[in-house]
Coordinates of C-alpha atoms in Angstrom, one line a residue:
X1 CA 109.8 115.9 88.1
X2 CA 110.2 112.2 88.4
X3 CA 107.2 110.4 86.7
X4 CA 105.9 107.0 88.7
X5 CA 103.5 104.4 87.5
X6 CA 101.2 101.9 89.2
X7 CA 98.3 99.6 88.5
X8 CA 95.8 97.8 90.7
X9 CA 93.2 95.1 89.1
X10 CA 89.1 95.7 89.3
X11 CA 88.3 93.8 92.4
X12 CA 85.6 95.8 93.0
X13 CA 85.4 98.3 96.4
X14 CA 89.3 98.8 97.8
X15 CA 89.9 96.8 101.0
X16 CA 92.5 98.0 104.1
X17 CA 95.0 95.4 102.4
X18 CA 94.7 97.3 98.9
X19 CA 94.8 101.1 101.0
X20 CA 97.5 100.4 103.1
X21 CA 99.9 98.6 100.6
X22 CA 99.3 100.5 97.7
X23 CA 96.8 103.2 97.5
X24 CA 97.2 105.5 100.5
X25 CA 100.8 105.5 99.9
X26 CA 99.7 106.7 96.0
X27 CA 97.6 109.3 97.8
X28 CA 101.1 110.7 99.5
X29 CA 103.0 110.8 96.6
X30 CA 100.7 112.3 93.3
X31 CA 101.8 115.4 95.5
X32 CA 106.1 114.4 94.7
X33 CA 105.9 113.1 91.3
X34 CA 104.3 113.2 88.1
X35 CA 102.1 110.0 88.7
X36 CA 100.2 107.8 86.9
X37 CA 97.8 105.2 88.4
X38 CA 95.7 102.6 86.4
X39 CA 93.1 100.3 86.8
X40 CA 94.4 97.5 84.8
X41 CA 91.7 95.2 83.6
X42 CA 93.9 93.1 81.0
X43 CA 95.5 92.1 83.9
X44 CA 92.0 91.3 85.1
X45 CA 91.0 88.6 82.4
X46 CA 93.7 86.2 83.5
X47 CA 91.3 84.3 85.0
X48 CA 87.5 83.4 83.8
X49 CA 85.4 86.1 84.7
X50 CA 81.5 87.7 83.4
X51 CA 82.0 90.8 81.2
X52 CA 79.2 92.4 83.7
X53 CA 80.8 91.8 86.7
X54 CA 83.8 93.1 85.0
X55 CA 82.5 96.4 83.9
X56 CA 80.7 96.9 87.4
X57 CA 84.1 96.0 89.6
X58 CA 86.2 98.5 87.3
X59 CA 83.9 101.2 88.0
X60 CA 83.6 100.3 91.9
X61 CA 87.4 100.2 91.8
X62 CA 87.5 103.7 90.2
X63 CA 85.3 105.7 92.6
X64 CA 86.9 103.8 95.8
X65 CA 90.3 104.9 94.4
X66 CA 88.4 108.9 93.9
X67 CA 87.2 108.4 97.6
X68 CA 90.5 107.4 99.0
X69 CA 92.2 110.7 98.1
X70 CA 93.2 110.4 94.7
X71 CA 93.3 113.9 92.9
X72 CA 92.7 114.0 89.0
X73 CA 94.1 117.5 89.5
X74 CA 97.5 116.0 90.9
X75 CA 97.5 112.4 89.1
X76 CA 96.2 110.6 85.5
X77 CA 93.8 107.8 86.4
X78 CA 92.5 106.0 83.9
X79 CA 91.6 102.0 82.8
X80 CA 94.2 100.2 81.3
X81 CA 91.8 98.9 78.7
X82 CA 91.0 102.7 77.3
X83 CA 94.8 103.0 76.1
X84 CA 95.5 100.3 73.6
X85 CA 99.3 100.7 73.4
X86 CA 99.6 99.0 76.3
X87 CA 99.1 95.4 74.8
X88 CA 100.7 96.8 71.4
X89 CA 103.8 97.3 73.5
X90 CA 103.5 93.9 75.8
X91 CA 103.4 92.5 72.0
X92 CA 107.0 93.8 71.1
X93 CA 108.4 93.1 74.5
X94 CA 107.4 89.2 74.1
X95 CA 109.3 89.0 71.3
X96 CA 112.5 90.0 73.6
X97 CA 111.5 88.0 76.5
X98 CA 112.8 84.3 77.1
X99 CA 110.3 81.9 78.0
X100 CA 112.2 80.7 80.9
X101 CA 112.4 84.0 82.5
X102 CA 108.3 83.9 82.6
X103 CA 108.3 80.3 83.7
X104 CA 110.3 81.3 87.0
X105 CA 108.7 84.3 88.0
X106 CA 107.5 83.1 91.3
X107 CA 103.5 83.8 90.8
X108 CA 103.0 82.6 87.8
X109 CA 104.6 79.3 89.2
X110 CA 102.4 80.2 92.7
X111 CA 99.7 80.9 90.4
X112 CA 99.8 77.7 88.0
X113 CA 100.1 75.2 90.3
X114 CA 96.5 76.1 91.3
X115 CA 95.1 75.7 87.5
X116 CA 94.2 72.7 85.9
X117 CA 95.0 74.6 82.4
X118 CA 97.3 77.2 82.3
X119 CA 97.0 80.4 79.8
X120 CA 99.6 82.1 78.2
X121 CA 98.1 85.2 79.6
X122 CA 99.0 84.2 82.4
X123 CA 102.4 83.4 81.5
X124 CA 103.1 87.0 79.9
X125 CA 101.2 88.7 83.3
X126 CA 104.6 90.3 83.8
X127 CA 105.1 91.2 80.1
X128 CA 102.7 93.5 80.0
X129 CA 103.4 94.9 83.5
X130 CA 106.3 95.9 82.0
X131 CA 104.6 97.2 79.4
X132 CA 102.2 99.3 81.6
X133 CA 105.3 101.0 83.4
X134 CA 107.6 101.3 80.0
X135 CA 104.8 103.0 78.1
X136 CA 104.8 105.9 80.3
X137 CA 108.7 105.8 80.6
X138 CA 108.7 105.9 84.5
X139 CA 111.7 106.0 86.7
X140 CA 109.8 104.9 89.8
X141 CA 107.5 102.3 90.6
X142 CA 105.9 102.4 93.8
X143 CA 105.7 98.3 94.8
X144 CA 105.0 96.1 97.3
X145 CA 107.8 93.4 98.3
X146 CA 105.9 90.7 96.2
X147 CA 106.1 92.6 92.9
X148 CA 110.0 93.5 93.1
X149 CA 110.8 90.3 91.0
X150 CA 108.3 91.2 88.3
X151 CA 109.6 94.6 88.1
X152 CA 113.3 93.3 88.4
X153 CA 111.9 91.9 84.8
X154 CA 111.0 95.1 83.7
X155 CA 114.1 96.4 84.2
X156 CA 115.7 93.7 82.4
X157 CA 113.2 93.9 79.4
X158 CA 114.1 97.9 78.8
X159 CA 117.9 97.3 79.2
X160 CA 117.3 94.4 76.4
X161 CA 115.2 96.8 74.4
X162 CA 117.7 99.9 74.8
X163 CA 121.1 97.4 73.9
X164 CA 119.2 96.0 70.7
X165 CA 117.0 99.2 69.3
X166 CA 118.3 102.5 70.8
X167 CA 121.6 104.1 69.4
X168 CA 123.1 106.0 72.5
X169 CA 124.0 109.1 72.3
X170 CA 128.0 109.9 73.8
X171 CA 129.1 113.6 74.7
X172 CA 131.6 114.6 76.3
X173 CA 131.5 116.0 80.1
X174 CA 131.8 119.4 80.5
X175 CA 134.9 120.8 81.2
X176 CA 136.8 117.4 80.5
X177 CA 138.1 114.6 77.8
X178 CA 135.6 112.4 79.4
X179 CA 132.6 111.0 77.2
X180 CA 129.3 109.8 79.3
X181 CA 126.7 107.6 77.7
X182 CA 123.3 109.1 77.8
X183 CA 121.0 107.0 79.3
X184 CA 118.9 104.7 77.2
X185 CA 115.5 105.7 75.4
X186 CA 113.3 103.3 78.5
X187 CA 114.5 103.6 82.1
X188 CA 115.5 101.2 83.7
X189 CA 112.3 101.4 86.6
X190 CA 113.5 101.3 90.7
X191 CA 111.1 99.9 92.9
X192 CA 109.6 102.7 95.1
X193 CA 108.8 100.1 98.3
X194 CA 105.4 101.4 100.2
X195 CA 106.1 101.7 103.8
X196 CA 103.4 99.2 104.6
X197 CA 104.4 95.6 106.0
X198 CA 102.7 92.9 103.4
X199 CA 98.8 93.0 105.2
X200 CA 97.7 89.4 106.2
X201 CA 93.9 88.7 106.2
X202 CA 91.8 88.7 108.7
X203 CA 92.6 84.7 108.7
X204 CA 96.3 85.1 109.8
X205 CA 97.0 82.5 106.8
X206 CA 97.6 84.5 103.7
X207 CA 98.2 88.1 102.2
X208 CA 94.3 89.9 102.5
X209 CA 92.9 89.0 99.3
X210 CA 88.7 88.7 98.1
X211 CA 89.4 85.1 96.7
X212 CA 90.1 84.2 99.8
X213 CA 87.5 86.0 101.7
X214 CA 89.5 87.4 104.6
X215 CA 89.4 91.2 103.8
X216 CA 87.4 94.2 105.2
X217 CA 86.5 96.5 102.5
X218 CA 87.0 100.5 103.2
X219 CA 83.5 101.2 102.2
X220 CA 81.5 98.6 104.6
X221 CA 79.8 99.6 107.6
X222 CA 81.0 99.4 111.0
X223 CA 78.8 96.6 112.4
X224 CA 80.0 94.6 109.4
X225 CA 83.6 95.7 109.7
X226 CA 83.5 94.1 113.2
X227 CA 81.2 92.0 112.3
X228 CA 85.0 90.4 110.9
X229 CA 87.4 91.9 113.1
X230 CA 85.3 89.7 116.5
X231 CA 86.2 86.2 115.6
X232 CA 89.5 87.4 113.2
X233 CA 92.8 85.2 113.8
X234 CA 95.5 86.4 116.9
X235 CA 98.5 85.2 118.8
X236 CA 97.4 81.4 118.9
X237 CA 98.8 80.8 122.4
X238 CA 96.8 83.1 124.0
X239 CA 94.1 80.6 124.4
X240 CA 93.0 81.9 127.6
X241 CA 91.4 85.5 129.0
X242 CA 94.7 85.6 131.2
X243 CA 97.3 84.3 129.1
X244 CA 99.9 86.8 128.5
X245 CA 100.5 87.3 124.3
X246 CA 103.0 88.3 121.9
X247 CA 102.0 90.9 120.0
X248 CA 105.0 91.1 117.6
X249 CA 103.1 87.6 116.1
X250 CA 99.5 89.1 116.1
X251 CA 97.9 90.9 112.8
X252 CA 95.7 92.6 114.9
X253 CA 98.4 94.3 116.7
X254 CA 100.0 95.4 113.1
X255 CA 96.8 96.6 112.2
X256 CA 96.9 99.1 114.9
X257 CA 100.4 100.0 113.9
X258 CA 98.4 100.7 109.9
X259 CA 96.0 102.6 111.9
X260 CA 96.4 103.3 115.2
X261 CA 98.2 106.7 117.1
X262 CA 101.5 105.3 118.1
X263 CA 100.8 105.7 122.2
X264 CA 98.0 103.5 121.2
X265 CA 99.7 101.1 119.5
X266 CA 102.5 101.1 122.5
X267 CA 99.6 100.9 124.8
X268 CA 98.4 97.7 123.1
X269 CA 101.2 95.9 123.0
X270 CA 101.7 96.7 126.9
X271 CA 98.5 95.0 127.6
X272 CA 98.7 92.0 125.3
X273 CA 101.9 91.3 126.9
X274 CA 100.7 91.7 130.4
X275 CA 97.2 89.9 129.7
X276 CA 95.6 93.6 130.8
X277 CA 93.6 93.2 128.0
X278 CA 92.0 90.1 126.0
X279 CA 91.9 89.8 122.5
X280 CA 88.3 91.2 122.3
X281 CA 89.4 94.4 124.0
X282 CA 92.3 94.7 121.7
X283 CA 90.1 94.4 118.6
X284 CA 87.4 96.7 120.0
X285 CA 90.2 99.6 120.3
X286 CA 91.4 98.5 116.4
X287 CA 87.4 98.9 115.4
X288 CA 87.6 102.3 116.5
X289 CA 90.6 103.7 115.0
X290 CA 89.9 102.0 111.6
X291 CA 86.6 104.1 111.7
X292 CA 88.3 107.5 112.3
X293 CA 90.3 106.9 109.5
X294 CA 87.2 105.8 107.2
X295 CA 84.3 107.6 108.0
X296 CA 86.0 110.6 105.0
X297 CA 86.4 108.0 102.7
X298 CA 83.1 106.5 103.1
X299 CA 81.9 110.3 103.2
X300 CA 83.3 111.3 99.9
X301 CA 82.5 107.9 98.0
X302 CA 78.5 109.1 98.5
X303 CA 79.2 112.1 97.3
X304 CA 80.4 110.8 94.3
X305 CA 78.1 107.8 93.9
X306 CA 75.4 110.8 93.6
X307 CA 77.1 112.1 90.3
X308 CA 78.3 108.8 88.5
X309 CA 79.2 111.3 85.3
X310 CA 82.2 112.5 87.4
X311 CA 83.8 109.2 88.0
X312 CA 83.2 108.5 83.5
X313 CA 84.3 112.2 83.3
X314 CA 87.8 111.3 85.1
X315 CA 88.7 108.1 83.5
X316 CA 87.9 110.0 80.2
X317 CA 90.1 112.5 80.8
X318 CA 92.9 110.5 82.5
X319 CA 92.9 108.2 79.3
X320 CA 93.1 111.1 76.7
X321 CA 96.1 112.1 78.5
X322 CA 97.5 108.4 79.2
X323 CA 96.7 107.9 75.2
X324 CA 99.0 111.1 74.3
X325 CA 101.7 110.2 76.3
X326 CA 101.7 106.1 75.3
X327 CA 101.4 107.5 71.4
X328 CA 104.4 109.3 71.3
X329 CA 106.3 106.4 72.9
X330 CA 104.7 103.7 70.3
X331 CA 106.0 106.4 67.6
X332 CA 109.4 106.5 69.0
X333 CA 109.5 102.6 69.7
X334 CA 108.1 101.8 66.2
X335 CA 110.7 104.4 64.4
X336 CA 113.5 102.9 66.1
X337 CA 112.4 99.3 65.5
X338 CA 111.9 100.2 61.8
X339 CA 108.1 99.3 62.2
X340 CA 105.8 101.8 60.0

């Protein structure tokens, strides 16, 4: 069975842009492949942050990830920071990456134009992403379209690490004269792209995100999830009640397609091109469907807030079994290196 590997960073509670580019796609495949998911809180410190605030988003991130259908029967979930050869690997692969590679990944440029100083943490963000997936030696990385270059990087970093430390082994095919190359001791990781268009917030401006306050969270209520949803950004020209829309150009009409039956969703788009409906309709229909698909999730994360043990119990146990698997790479990895 293939293995996969993915991360998400301690936000806090999972909003509809984190479930439907990352997570319920997770959910879907810890049935296929032998997966891996991690809440990755080096990743986290980046920026400046309060240790408490930390510690309390981690665990809120945890239990929304339990709630949204992750199984630790089918999958290893555990915090990054629990399994410390993550950073002793991201250590070794700095030493193979060139600077200039880091300096044009495209976020940390996005990223460092916004700072006044910039951290080499920041810098190395990808480093150790590569590390996270390479530790655990996974074929498949399940990604949205804004990561593909950083794991393009991974790729690169295990092909450098493979040419320069592992010895390939060369046999002959069966049956023939012809010799094949085994492949090398890290994969070379393929993007495994989630179904999901790239989720714009609730401002139509940028990609949903906390820090910039234009998400709904799966575990709020339904007056506050519309609450958001009333005033949220649609097809600017439909300024008027009877002005007929586009709803290719709306995010409220590709919410619906995230959530909505499809004769809805064909419905919709029927009546914002027809001005049948306004835009207060349309979202009143969204509200609805978004609640059928929460009210389990919301459902399950009580039950589980009512026994915080279990949500200790399964990080515990997903990082014992993260730690075994990242410990016999580190002893491979060191071996080959010549490291003791």
């Amino acid at each position: 069975m293939s293995r996969i590997f993915s991360g998400i960073q301690p936000s806090g509670s999972l909003h509809i842009g984190n479930y439907l580019g990352a997570v319920k796609n997770w959910v879907d495949l810890q049935h296929k492949y032998e997966s891996f998911f991690c809440v990755v809180d080096y990743h986290a410190i980046t920026v400046p942050y309060e240790p408490a605030e930390l510690r309390a988003r981690t665990a809120d991130m945890a239990l929304s990830l339990l709630a949204a259908g992750l199984d630790p029967a089918k999958c290893t979930l555990f915090v990054q920071s629990m399994v410390p050869e993550h950073t002793e690997l991201a250590w070794i692969f700095n030493t193979l990456t060139p600077l200039g590679e880091l300096e044009r990944q495209t976020q940390f440029k996005d990223k460092a134009s916004r700072e006044q100083s910039v951290t080499a943490g920041l810098l190395n963000y990808p480093v150790l992403q590569a590390a996270d997936i390479l530790l655990y030696r996974a074929e498949l990385v399940p990604v949205g379209e804004d990561q593909v270059q950083h794991l393009e990087l991974s790729r690169e970093i295990a092909r450098k690490w493979n040419s320069r430390f592992d010895t390939p082994l060369v046999a002959r095919k069966a049956g023939t004269s012809k010799k094949e190359e085994a492949p090398g001791f890290f994969p070379e990781p393929k993007a495994l792209l989630t179904p999901a268009r790239r989720i714009m917030g609730l401002d139509g401006q940028a990609k949903m995100s906390k820090s910039l306050g234009n998400t709904v969270d799966l575990l709020e209520s339904p007056e506050s999830i519309w609450e958001k949803l009333r005033p949220a950004v649609t097809d600017p020209k439909r300024v008027r009640r009877s002005d007929p829309g586009t709803p290719e150009v709306c995010n409220i009409y590709h919410l619906h397609k995230a959530f909505s039956p499809a004769a809805t969703v064909e419905h919709v788009a029927v009546q914002c091109r027809t001005a049948g409906w306004g835009c207060i309709d349309c979202k009143k229909v969204l509200a609805e469907s978004i609640e059928k698909e929460l009210v389990p999730i919301r459902n399950r994360a009580k039950e589980i807030a009512a026994n915080p043990k279990r949500v200790v119990d399964v990080l515990a146990a997903g990082a014992d079994h993260a730690r075994s698997v990242a410990r016999q790479t580190m002893g491979e990895v060191k071996t080959k290196m010549g490291l003791l």
